[in-house]
XYZ file of C-alpha atoms in Angstrom:
384
model
C 205.612 90.904 167.210
C 203.900 87.612 167.579
C 200.530 89.359 168.109
C 201.065 91.569 165.040
C 202.005 88.564 162.956
C 198.954 86.753 164.150
C 196.791 89.712 163.251
C 198.320 90.018 159.837
C 197.833 86.256 159.321
C 194.228 86.476 160.295
C 193.708 89.446 157.959
C 195.338 87.533 155.105
C 193.178 84.486 155.775
C 190.075 86.623 155.851
C 191.118 88.257 152.579
C 191.695 84.883 151.040
C 188.150 83.758 151.732
C 186.496 86.957 150.677
C 186.423 86.169 146.942
C 184.312 83.115 147.699
C 181.663 85.427 149.075
C 181.693 87.647 145.945
C 178.902 87.374 143.468
C 179.444 84.754 140.760
C 179.101 85.290 137.052
C 176.186 83.729 135.196
C 177.638 82.748 131.802
C 175.263 83.191 128.850
C 176.382 82.127 125.319
C 175.797 84.439 122.375
C 176.148 82.815 118.949
C 175.602 85.448 116.261
C 176.782 86.295 112.759
C 179.361 88.997 113.409
C 181.009 88.583 109.993
C 179.747 87.677 106.556
C 176.520 88.624 104.834
C 174.329 88.235 107.927
C 176.533 90.508 110.058
C 174.171 93.462 109.409
C 171.737 91.577 111.642
C 174.222 89.863 113.982
C 176.054 92.934 115.073
C 172.790 94.721 115.912
C 171.700 91.664 117.894
C 174.965 91.475 119.824
C 174.650 95.184 120.674
C 171.121 94.691 121.986
C 172.260 91.865 124.207
C 175.221 93.791 125.547
C 173.164 96.924 126.243
C 170.566 94.962 128.261
C 173.254 92.889 130.119
C 175.071 96.117 131.088
C 171.838 97.697 132.356
C 170.929 94.582 134.316
C 174.382 94.365 135.860
C 174.447 98.048 136.716
C 171.118 97.592 138.565
C 172.541 94.730 140.712
C 172.550 91.774 138.348
C 170.517 88.674 139.039
C 170.102 88.225 142.815
C 173.575 89.797 143.192
C 175.162 87.792 140.427
C 176.475 89.369 137.260
C 175.625 88.346 133.685
C 178.715 87.440 131.626
C 178.243 87.126 127.897
C 180.399 84.621 126.083
C 180.163 85.858 122.461
C 181.112 83.849 119.389
C 180.887 84.625 115.683
C 178.915 81.929 113.807
C 179.365 83.857 110.493
C 175.786 83.176 109.324
C 176.817 79.664 108.265
C 175.238 76.394 109.364
C 178.489 74.615 109.919
C 179.899 77.439 112.030
C 176.658 77.663 114.039
C 177.031 73.967 114.869
C 180.673 74.436 115.907
C 179.970 77.484 118.030
C 177.023 75.833 119.800
C 179.243 72.875 120.645
C 181.983 75.213 122.014
C 179.600 77.232 124.098
C 177.694 74.265 125.479
C 180.464 71.719 126.152
C 183.654 73.794 126.439
C 182.516 77.109 127.843
C 179.698 75.423 129.806
C 177.289 78.320 129.539
C 173.925 78.285 131.223
C 172.037 78.853 127.908
C 172.714 79.955 124.358
C 171.205 82.967 122.434
C 171.108 82.651 118.669
C 172.032 81.833 115.976
C 171.148 84.708 113.671
C 169.532 83.053 110.647
C 166.793 80.488 110.521
C 168.995 78.256 108.319
C 171.598 78.096 111.086
C 168.989 77.555 113.806
C 167.594 74.499 111.981
C 171.193 73.038 112.000
C 172.330 74.110 115.500
C 169.300 74.038 117.767
C 169.051 70.222 117.782
C 172.435 70.220 119.515
C 171.080 72.304 122.317
C 167.918 70.202 122.537
C 169.979 67.032 122.804
C 172.210 68.618 125.457
C 169.143 69.867 127.374
C 170.153 73.575 127.291
C 168.000 76.481 126.231
C 168.544 77.822 122.714
C 166.831 81.216 122.505
C 166.438 82.730 119.052
C 165.783 86.417 118.660
C 165.784 86.652 114.837
C 164.569 83.208 113.659
C 161.092 83.458 112.136
C 160.899 80.483 109.761
C 158.323 77.734 110.353
C 159.337 74.623 112.286
C 162.155 75.899 114.430
C 160.458 75.600 117.788
C 159.110 72.161 116.808
C 162.679 70.919 117.360
C 162.014 70.469 121.040
C 161.090 71.896 124.437
C 164.444 73.613 125.021
C 164.001 75.827 121.922
C 162.588 79.323 122.474
C 162.202 82.486 120.406
C 160.852 85.939 120.873
C 160.930 86.718 117.162
C 157.333 86.634 115.847
C 156.920 84.121 113.096
C 156.330 85.056 109.484
C 153.149 82.960 109.659
C 151.772 85.427 112.230
C 153.047 88.627 110.646
C 152.693 88.320 106.918
C 148.877 87.904 106.769
C 148.464 91.065 108.901
C 150.839 93.006 106.622
C 149.058 91.937 103.435
C 145.665 92.724 104.878
C 146.802 96.248 105.822
C 148.184 96.910 102.345
C 145.133 95.470 100.720
C 142.863 97.761 102.777
C 145.070 100.881 102.231
C 146.035 100.425 98.550
C 143.334 98.188 97.203
C 145.473 95.355 95.791
C 143.970 93.570 92.794
C 147.070 91.403 92.179
C 150.708 91.041 93.128
C 153.925 89.606 91.798
C 156.071 87.441 94.094
C 159.863 87.383 94.376
C 161.701 85.202 96.850
C 164.982 83.548 97.692
C 164.645 79.830 97.092
C 167.831 78.624 98.756
C 167.319 79.871 102.294
C 165.050 78.498 105.067
C 163.915 81.969 106.083
C 163.111 83.322 102.653
C 161.537 80.004 101.541
C 159.368 79.919 104.668
C 158.441 83.560 104.039
C 157.352 82.635 100.562
C 155.231 79.776 101.850
C 153.481 81.986 104.276
C 152.967 84.796 101.757
C 151.536 82.237 99.373
C 149.035 80.964 101.941
C 148.050 84.463 103.007
C 147.533 85.543 99.393
C 145.330 82.552 98.764
C 143.298 83.204 101.929
C 142.853 86.858 100.933
C 142.024 85.808 97.353
C 144.683 88.105 95.859
C 145.838 86.722 92.469
C 149.581 86.321 91.702
C 150.677 87.544 88.266
C 154.057 85.739 88.394
C 156.434 84.115 90.878
C 160.156 84.661 90.426
C 163.147 83.411 92.493
C 166.723 84.333 93.249
C 169.640 82.849 95.209
C 171.609 84.190 98.146
C 174.572 86.184 96.903
C 172.868 87.321 93.626
C 173.471 90.937 92.660
C 171.614 91.346 89.405
C 167.842 90.946 89.561
C 166.885 92.803 86.391
C 165.759 89.697 84.507
C 163.254 88.719 87.258
C 162.100 92.345 87.725
C 161.573 92.786 83.934
C 159.336 89.776 83.909
C 157.471 91.141 86.859
C 157.027 94.557 85.229
C 155.559 92.873 82.130
C 152.688 91.457 84.331
C 151.721 94.941 85.588
C 151.232 94.018 89.283
C 149.804 96.364 91.922
C 152.609 95.399 94.287
C 155.633 93.129 94.679
C 155.641 90.609 97.506
C 159.308 90.144 98.517
C 160.706 87.481 100.785
C 164.399 88.428 101.099
C 167.226 89.313 103.464
C 168.619 92.881 103.303
C 171.699 91.961 101.322
C 169.523 91.052 98.339
C 166.409 93.037 99.238
C 168.174 96.431 99.107
C 169.521 95.955 95.568
C 166.154 94.509 94.458
C 164.450 97.696 95.518
C 167.011 99.892 93.791
C 166.815 97.938 90.547
C 163.022 97.818 90.612
C 162.820 101.583 90.816
C 165.412 101.928 88.011
C 163.117 99.804 85.793
C 160.201 102.023 86.633
C 158.582 99.479 89.003
C 157.353 102.112 91.535
C 154.745 99.919 93.125
C 154.559 99.012 96.836
C 157.011 96.358 98.014
C 155.579 94.113 100.753
C 158.412 92.470 102.734
C 159.004 90.145 105.683
C 160.908 91.106 108.771
C 164.241 90.584 107.036
C 163.570 93.985 105.469
C 162.736 95.708 108.731
C 165.929 97.652 109.339
C 167.037 101.305 109.015
C 169.920 99.869 106.945
C 167.501 99.727 104.023
C 167.895 103.470 103.668
C 171.603 103.008 103.099
C 171.241 100.035 100.735
C 168.380 101.659 98.782
C 169.152 105.392 99.150
C 166.829 108.234 98.330
C 163.420 107.351 96.843
C 164.453 103.813 96.081
C 163.473 102.712 99.629
C 160.061 104.356 99.531
C 156.851 102.388 99.708
C 158.264 99.330 101.507
C 155.645 97.752 103.766
C 156.660 95.512 106.669
C 155.147 94.077 109.819
C 156.889 93.628 113.167
C 156.153 94.015 116.896
C 158.832 96.681 116.899
C 158.973 100.074 115.224
C 161.502 102.900 115.777
C 158.481 105.247 115.554
C 156.576 103.501 118.433
C 156.718 106.048 121.293
C 156.044 103.812 124.297
C 158.144 104.687 127.384
C 159.904 101.320 127.203
C 160.803 101.721 123.501
C 161.893 105.398 123.941
C 164.198 104.364 126.830
C 165.676 101.574 124.729
C 166.190 103.797 121.658
C 167.876 106.575 123.635
C 170.161 104.178 125.527
C 171.136 102.380 122.261
C 171.951 105.659 120.486
C 173.967 106.866 123.438
C 176.001 103.671 123.619
C 176.546 102.921 119.959
C 175.977 106.279 118.236
C 173.635 104.723 115.720
C 169.884 104.000 115.574
C 168.660 100.576 116.688
C 166.651 98.223 114.524
C 164.125 95.407 115.110
C 166.907 92.885 115.653
C 168.677 94.840 118.392
C 165.305 95.509 120.000
C 164.328 91.820 120.096
C 167.782 90.912 121.515
C 167.452 93.585 124.170
C 164.065 92.327 125.198
C 165.195 88.702 125.163
C 167.941 89.431 127.725
C 165.382 90.986 130.027
C 162.993 87.994 129.517
C 165.780 85.643 130.532
C 166.632 87.843 133.452
C 163.057 87.643 134.747
C 163.239 83.848 134.639
C 166.697 83.810 136.325
C 165.394 85.932 139.171
C 162.957 83.120 139.970
C 165.520 80.378 139.436
C 167.882 79.798 142.384
C 171.099 78.502 140.772
C 172.676 75.599 142.694
C 175.926 75.213 140.882
C 174.816 71.935 139.268
C 175.006 72.938 135.555
C 172.585 70.317 134.284
C 170.033 71.102 137.011
C 170.450 74.867 136.550
C 169.975 74.585 132.797
C 166.761 72.591 133.293
C 165.506 75.011 135.998
C 165.931 77.941 133.637
C 164.044 76.094 130.924
C 161.194 75.404 133.383
C 161.002 79.048 134.427
C 160.975 80.690 131.000
C 157.481 79.771 129.667
C 155.724 81.687 132.453
C 157.544 84.993 131.832
C 155.491 87.942 130.636
C 157.321 91.113 129.835
C 156.670 94.561 128.477
C 159.715 95.997 126.720
C 160.955 97.761 123.610
C 158.873 95.448 121.430
C 155.710 95.835 123.506
C 153.811 93.285 125.586
C 155.221 89.793 125.327
C 154.422 86.257 126.423
C 155.231 82.759 125.158
C 152.967 80.214 123.547
C 153.856 76.623 123.193
C 154.481 75.171 119.735
C 154.008 71.577 118.596
C 156.298 69.122 116.927
C 155.467 67.314 113.698
C 153.606 64.650 115.597
C 151.435 67.292 117.241
C 153.037 66.938 120.667
C 154.084 69.950 122.756
C 157.510 71.270 121.805
C 159.279 74.612 122.116
C 157.978 78.172 122.566
C 156.981 80.929 120.142
C 156.272 84.640 120.689
C 152.779 85.865 121.311
C 152.790 89.501 120.111
C 150.739 91.694 117.820
C 152.597 93.223 114.801
C 152.881 96.896 113.927
C 152.597 97.577 110.231
C 154.851 100.315 108.848
C 155.586 101.918 105.472
C 158.817 103.619 104.421
C 158.476 107.312 103.462
C 161.513 109.566 102.830
C 163.960 107.695 105.033
C 161.593 106.807 107.840
C 159.228 103.968 108.826
C 155.762 105.417 109.303
C 153.321 103.373 111.393
C 150.084 102.607 109.534
C 146.720 102.511 111.348
């Protein structure tokens, strides 16, 4: 009996130490707008992250360790983004933070990550100046400054623009930055502007602005808007007989536009983005099929960018031995990220370093070529 008891005791002791040999979780924070007006982006983004994390874990994780997502709803509000960043960084003690969804929120929350020396990785922030916050701020969302000139050039070559009218949201960092970049691109391309009209986030009636625009007889409307306002703008423009091309920023690059502007109302929308649902590369086809199988809905640019971002971070983590010292591990991940090059759903990707306002090296932007697409009968058609 004594021998049996001893064997049992040894087995119990062995069992007690086994968990220490198990793979540890690598906690990654996800701060996205899962409710409110920006949820149409944030939910897609969360889905892209989750799909990629599940795939990575199923393939063995990161050097045997599993990715664990700590997901919080920042509601598309600056104040909530700040609160969520603080919770993830200081309470949940995550290795890094993805998000937030909107550029407005990133301008408010990313300085917290920079001060705490933890990576903030944006997948949907395209406004100017975000990566100038500091060297812990990364994004794989191509800036409006890179995309909009290419989009305008394509439309000019295809349609022969003589002039355009401009309509933009003047109370949002993203839409205001889009307007600034459209304005510069139009000046560089020497395309005259017939009129410039504005709206505010939450507006639902745009007929006054669109009537003024119609009166100037433009060849196209340049629109810097998020989907919540952009969809109704397209519907009301068509109702007023404004059947000209609409040239949008990446806030309009979503299959949800076909729900918000049904039928022919969504036709002739031109956008530029590294990602298109019609791009038939093996990596993108794999992503689209996996996303549809998991969520029973088509992905969009925002889910694709989140999906690729998770894989980009995974590549850096595979080259970053984690030591259990959170401050050191956060810094090591930051140091590993800039060298990552990846080919995923959005195509070939690498980082380029941005500069702060003083001209000194700061955070990291995406280096990718945009694809220009045009909507035709419920589909985005790639233009060449």
